[in-house]
């Protein structure tokens, strides 16, 4: 069983907090890239140890470079790797360049294959802040509109590709996810696309236009 658990050390960009059942800051979304392009990044969702949650909320800003040290384990029921952070360090630009050549290091042999497979099929992610200020400014409606537009695009693509079973729906590669506060509360609703970047004051029309650029 030892090879199902191991420590990890990841260096990457903080994207956003991801809420869970126990806390709005239960997880972080981290992009780890071997090069300069965010399109080549591997996306990780990492659970924060309880003692880290409130502290990290005050400490982290979107796009910060982080070194995250922790423990990962295979959940035998779901077959998914679960990542849990024990310590997080913010890196300066100088420290990041030292890590650039080897953007992530792992301590077991079996797990990198899993992360590479995940990378190959990684969808574009649309992260929408669902903390209180953004909700008051309409982030729930933005999320709903995006999900409906993706479902519509999927069904019309499915109809038009009935004769070609090998065709993949481009919209199936887009995932809409809720996150915690991105610390730009006055500019909400806030949306981050990965790869892509930050979008502020996203209206319903703006969300659909954004989606069209991703399809
Ligand atoms: S509430 Fe959305 S950025 Fe703070």
mmCIF file with all atom_site columns, N, CA and C in Angstrom, residues 52-87:
data_model
loop_
_atom_site.group_PDB
_atom_site.id
_atom_site.type_symbol
_atom_site.label_atom_id
_atom_site.label_alt_id
_atom_site.label_comp_id
_atom_site.label_asym_id
_atom_site.label_entity_id
_atom_site.label_seq_id
_atom_site.pdbx_PDB_ins_code
_atom_site.Cartn_x
_atom_site.Cartn_y
_atom_site.Cartn_z
_atom_site.occupancy
_atom_site.B_iso_or_equiv
_atom_site.pdbx_formal_charge
_atom_site.auth_seq_id
_atom_site.auth_comp_id
_atom_site.auth_asym_id
_atom_site.auth_atom_id
_atom_site.pdbx_PDB_model_num
ATOM 1   N N  . UNK A 1 52 ? -4.332  25.889 7.657  1.00 0.00 ? 52 UNK A N  1
ATOM 2   C CA . UNK A 1 52 ? -3.887  26.762 6.567  1.00 0.00 ? 52 UNK A CA 1
ATOM 3   C C  . UNK A 1 52 ? -5.005  27.653 6.015  1.00 0.00 ? 52 UNK A C  1
ATOM 4   N N  . UNK A 1 53 ? -6.266  27.243 6.237  1.00 0.00 ? 53 UNK A N  1
ATOM 5   C CA . UNK A 1 53 ? -7.353  27.861 5.469  1.00 0.00 ? 53 UNK A CA 1
ATOM 6   C C  . UNK A 1 53 ? -7.483  29.364 5.677  1.00 0.00 ? 53 UNK A C  1
ATOM 7   N N  . UNK A 1 54 ? -7.723  29.798 6.897  1.00 0.00 ? 54 UNK A N  1
ATOM 8   C CA . UNK A 1 54 ? -7.931  31.236 7.131  1.00 0.00 ? 54 UNK A CA 1
ATOM 9   C C  . UNK A 1 54 ? -6.655  32.011 6.830  1.00 0.00 ? 54 UNK A C  1
ATOM 10  N N  . UNK A 1 55 ? -5.525  31.419 7.222  1.00 0.00 ? 55 UNK A N  1
ATOM 11  C CA . UNK A 1 55 ? -4.243  32.098 7.010  1.00 0.00 ? 55 UNK A CA 1
ATOM 12  C C  . UNK A 1 55 ? -4.029  32.333 5.506  1.00 0.00 ? 55 UNK A C  1
ATOM 13  N N  . UNK A 1 56 ? -4.328  31.314 4.693  1.00 0.00 ? 56 UNK A N  1
ATOM 14  C CA . UNK A 1 56 ? -4.083  31.434 3.255  1.00 0.00 ? 56 UNK A CA 1
ATOM 15  C C  . UNK A 1 56 ? -5.053  32.431 2.613  1.00 0.00 ? 56 UNK A C  1
ATOM 16  N N  . UNK A 1 57 ? -6.250  32.540 3.171  1.00 0.00 ? 57 UNK A N  1
ATOM 17  C CA . UNK A 1 57 ? -7.189  33.495 2.603  1.00 0.00 ? 57 UNK A CA 1
ATOM 18  C C  . UNK A 1 57 ? -6.607  34.908 2.675  1.00 0.00 ? 57 UNK A C  1
ATOM 19  N N  . UNK A 1 58 ? -5.936  35.213 3.792  1.00 0.00 ? 58 UNK A N  1
ATOM 20  C CA . UNK A 1 58 ? -5.352  36.554 3.936  1.00 0.00 ? 58 UNK A CA 1
ATOM 21  C C  . UNK A 1 58 ? -4.080  36.708 3.105  1.00 0.00 ? 58 UNK A C  1
ATOM 22  N N  . UNK A 1 59 ? -3.429  35.605 2.824  1.00 0.00 ? 59 UNK A N  1
ATOM 23  C CA . UNK A 1 59 ? -2.062  35.617 2.318  1.00 0.00 ? 59 UNK A CA 1
ATOM 24  C C  . UNK A 1 59 ? -1.971  35.503 0.790  1.00 0.00 ? 59 UNK A C  1
ATOM 25  N N  . UNK A 1 60 ? -2.934  34.797 0.172  1.00 0.00 ? 60 UNK A N  1
ATOM 26  C CA . UNK A 1 60 ? -2.804  34.480 -1.262 1.00 0.00 ? 60 UNK A CA 1
ATOM 27  C C  . UNK A 1 60 ? -3.621  35.402 -2.162 1.00 0.00 ? 60 UNK A C  1
ATOM 28  N N  . UNK A 1 61 ? -3.048  35.709 -3.319 1.00 0.00 ? 61 UNK A N  1
ATOM 29  C CA . UNK A 1 61 ? -3.757  36.456 -4.354 1.00 0.00 ? 61 UNK A CA 1
ATOM 30  C C  . UNK A 1 61 ? -3.655  35.670 -5.664 1.00 0.00 ? 61 UNK A C  1
ATOM 31  N N  . UNK A 1 62 ? -4.698  35.763 -6.511 1.00 0.00 ? 62 UNK A N  1
ATOM 32  C CA . UNK A 1 62 ? -4.643  35.045 -7.791 1.00 0.00 ? 62 UNK A CA 1
ATOM 33  C C  . UNK A 1 62 ? -3.361  35.385 -8.557 1.00 0.00 ? 62 UNK A C  1
ATOM 34  N N  . UNK A 1 63 ? -2.768  34.366 -9.157 1.00 0.00 ? 63 UNK A N  1
ATOM 35  C CA . UNK A 1 63 ? -1.543  34.468 -9.954 1.00 0.00 ? 63 UNK A CA 1
ATOM 36  C C  . UNK A 1 63 ? -0.265  34.470 -9.106 1.00 0.00 ? 63 UNK A C  1
ATOM 37  N N  . UNK A 1 64 ? -0.377  34.404 -7.777 1.00 0.00 ? 64 UNK A N  1
ATOM 38  C CA . UNK A 1 64 ? 0.831   34.255 -6.951 1.00 0.00 ? 64 UNK A CA 1
ATOM 39  C C  . UNK A 1 64 ? 1.532   32.951 -7.305 1.00 0.00 ? 64 UNK A C  1
ATOM 40  N N  . UNK A 1 65 ? 2.849   32.973 -7.277 1.00 0.00 ? 65 UNK A N  1
ATOM 41  C CA . UNK A 1 65 ? 3.619   31.728 -7.439 1.00 0.00 ? 65 UNK A CA 1
ATOM 42  C C  . UNK A 1 65 ? 3.777   31.080 -6.073 1.00 0.00 ? 65 UNK A C  1
ATOM 43  N N  . UNK A 1 66 ? 3.506   29.779 -6.032 1.00 0.00 ? 66 UNK A N  1
ATOM 44  C CA . UNK A 1 66 ? 3.556   29.064 -4.745 1.00 0.00 ? 66 UNK A CA 1
ATOM 45  C C  . UNK A 1 66 ? 4.389   27.794 -4.846 1.00 0.00 ? 66 UNK A C  1
ATOM 46  N N  . UNK A 1 67 ? 4.985   27.473 -3.731 1.00 0.00 ? 67 UNK A N  1
ATOM 47  C CA . UNK A 1 67 ? 5.542   26.120 -3.559 1.00 0.00 ? 67 UNK A CA 1
ATOM 48  C C  . UNK A 1 67 ? 4.636   25.447 -2.528 1.00 0.00 ? 67 UNK A C  1
ATOM 49  N N  . UNK A 1 68 ? 4.048   24.327 -2.927 1.00 0.00 ? 68 UNK A N  1
ATOM 50  C CA . UNK A 1 68 ? 3.099   23.632 -2.050 1.00 0.00 ? 68 UNK A CA 1
ATOM 51  C C  . UNK A 1 68 ? 3.667   22.265 -1.708 1.00 0.00 ? 68 UNK A C  1
ATOM 52  N N  . UNK A 1 69 ? 3.785   22.023 -0.416 1.00 0.00 ? 69 UNK A N  1
ATOM 53  C CA . UNK A 1 69 ? 4.334   20.743 0.064  1.00 0.00 ? 69 UNK A CA 1
ATOM 54  C C  . UNK A 1 69 ? 3.226   20.016 0.796  1.00 0.00 ? 69 UNK A C  1
ATOM 55  N N  . UNK A 1 70 ? 3.112   18.726 0.545  1.00 0.00 ? 70 UNK A N  1
ATOM 56  C CA . UNK A 1 70 ? 2.047   17.994 1.221  1.00 0.00 ? 70 UNK A CA 1
ATOM 57  C C  . UNK A 1 70 ? 2.117   16.506 0.964  1.00 0.00 ? 70 UNK A C  1
ATOM 58  N N  . UNK A 1 71 ? 0.950   15.923 0.981  1.00 0.00 ? 71 UNK A N  1
ATOM 59  C CA . UNK A 1 71 ? 0.831   14.472 0.955  1.00 0.00 ? 71 UNK A CA 1
ATOM 60  C C  . UNK A 1 71 ? -0.276  14.111 -0.026 1.00 0.00 ? 71 UNK A C  1
ATOM 61  N N  . UNK A 1 72 ? -0.062  13.124 -0.851 1.00 0.00 ? 72 UNK A N  1
ATOM 62  C CA . UNK A 1 72 ? -1.128  12.724 -1.778 1.00 0.00 ? 72 UNK A CA 1
ATOM 63  C C  . UNK A 1 72 ? -1.394  11.233 -1.621 1.00 0.00 ? 72 UNK A C  1
ATOM 64  N N  . UNK A 1 73 ? -2.624  10.871 -1.915 1.00 0.00 ? 73 UNK A N  1
ATOM 65  C CA . UNK A 1 73 ? -3.012  9.470  -1.744 1.00 0.00 ? 73 UNK A CA 1
ATOM 66  C C  . UNK A 1 73 ? -4.059  9.118  -2.780 1.00 0.00 ? 73 UNK A C  1
ATOM 67  N N  . UNK A 1 74 ? -4.088  7.866  -3.145 1.00 0.00 ? 74 UNK A N  1
ATOM 68  C CA . UNK A 1 74 ? -5.097  7.384  -4.083 1.00 0.00 ? 74 UNK A CA 1
ATOM 69  C C  . UNK A 1 74 ? -6.364  7.039  -3.306 1.00 0.00 ? 74 UNK A C  1
ATOM 70  N N  . UNK A 1 75 ? -7.477  7.637  -3.689 1.00 0.00 ? 75 UNK A N  1
ATOM 71  C CA . UNK A 1 75 ? -8.755  7.257  -3.096 1.00 0.00 ? 75 UNK A CA 1
ATOM 72  C C  . UNK A 1 75 ? -9.219  5.993  -3.819 1.00 0.00 ? 75 UNK A C  1
ATOM 73  N N  . UNK A 1 76 ? -9.227  4.876  -3.105 1.00 0.00 ? 76 UNK A N  1
ATOM 74  C CA . UNK A 1 76 ? -9.500  3.597  -3.763 1.00 0.00 ? 76 UNK A CA 1
ATOM 75  C C  . UNK A 1 76 ? -10.945 3.490  -4.243 1.00 0.00 ? 76 UNK A C  1
ATOM 76  N N  . UNK A 1 77 ? -11.839 4.251  -3.622 1.00 0.00 ? 77 UNK A N  1
ATOM 77  C CA . UNK A 1 77 ? -13.233 4.192  -4.067 1.00 0.00 ? 77 UNK A CA 1
ATOM 78  C C  . UNK A 1 77 ? -13.432 4.935  -5.388 1.00 0.00 ? 77 UNK A C  1
ATOM 79  N N  . UNK A 1 78 ? -12.855 6.151  -5.465 1.00 0.00 ? 78 UNK A N  1
ATOM 80  C CA . UNK A 1 78 ? -13.083 6.962  -6.671 1.00 0.00 ? 78 UNK A CA 1
ATOM 81  C C  . UNK A 1 78 ? -12.009 6.723  -7.730 1.00 0.00 ? 78 UNK A C  1
ATOM 82  N N  . UNK A 1 79 ? -10.869 6.150  -7.300 1.00 0.00 ? 79 UNK A N  1
ATOM 83  C CA . UNK A 1 79 ? -9.763  5.973  -8.240 1.00 0.00 ? 79 UNK A CA 1
ATOM 84  C C  . UNK A 1 79 ? -9.042  7.281  -8.538 1.00 0.00 ? 79 UNK A C  1
ATOM 85  N N  . UNK A 1 80 ? -9.350  8.324  -7.776 1.00 0.00 ? 80 UNK A N  1
ATOM 86  C CA . UNK A 1 80 ? -8.743  9.641  -8.001 1.00 0.00 ? 80 UNK A CA 1
ATOM 87  C C  . UNK A 1 80 ? -7.611  9.871  -7.007 1.00 0.00 ? 80 UNK A C  1
ATOM 88  N N  . UNK A 1 81 ? -6.629  10.639 -7.483 1.00 0.00 ? 81 UNK A N  1
ATOM 89  C CA . UNK A 1 81 ? -5.575  11.073 -6.560 1.00 0.00 ? 81 UNK A CA 1
ATOM 90  C C  . UNK A 1 81 ? -6.086  12.243 -5.735 1.00 0.00 ? 81 UNK A C  1
ATOM 91  N N  . UNK A 1 82 ? -5.823  12.226 -4.460 1.00 0.00 ? 82 UNK A N  1
ATOM 92  C CA . UNK A 1 82 ? -6.216  13.351 -3.611 1.00 0.00 ? 82 UNK A CA 1
ATOM 93  C C  . UNK A 1 82 ? -4.956  14.006 -3.064 1.00 0.00 ? 82 UNK A C  1
ATOM 94  N N  . UNK A 1 83 ? -4.913  15.324 -3.182 1.00 0.00 ? 83 UNK A N  1
ATOM 95  C CA . UNK A 1 83 ? -3.726  16.097 -2.793 1.00 0.00 ? 83 UNK A CA 1
ATOM 96  C C  . UNK A 1 83 ? -4.069  16.926 -1.572 1.00 0.00 ? 83 UNK A C  1
ATOM 97  N N  . UNK A 1 84 ? -3.204  16.891 -0.570 1.00 0.00 ? 84 UNK A N  1
ATOM 98  C CA . UNK A 1 84 ? -3.474  17.673 0.639  1.00 0.00 ? 84 UNK A CA 1
ATOM 99  C C  . UNK A 1 84 ? -2.228  18.467 1.016  1.00 0.00 ? 84 UNK A C  1
ATOM 100 N N  . UNK A 1 85 ? -2.393  19.775 1.130  1.00 0.00 ? 85 UNK A N  1
ATOM 101 C CA . UNK A 1 85 ? -1.243  20.637 1.434  1.00 0.00 ? 85 UNK A CA 1
ATOM 102 C C  . UNK A 1 85 ? -1.003  20.711 2.931  1.00 0.00 ? 85 UNK A C  1
ATOM 103 N N  . UNK A 1 86 ? 0.252   20.606 3.324  1.00 0.00 ? 86 UNK A N  1
ATOM 104 C CA . UNK A 1 86 ? 0.625   20.796 4.728  1.00 0.00 ? 86 UNK A CA 1
ATOM 105 C C  . UNK A 1 86 ? 1.291   22.158 4.916  1.00 0.00 ? 86 UNK A C  1
ATOM 106 N N  . UNK A 1 87 ? 2.026   22.600 3.882  1.00 0.00 ? 87 UNK A N  1
ATOM 107 C CA . UNK A 1 87 ? 2.709   23.898 3.962  1.00 0.00 ? 87 UNK A CA 1
ATOM 108 C C  . UNK A 1 87 ? 2.662   24.586 2.605  1.00 0.00 ? 87 UNK A C  1
#
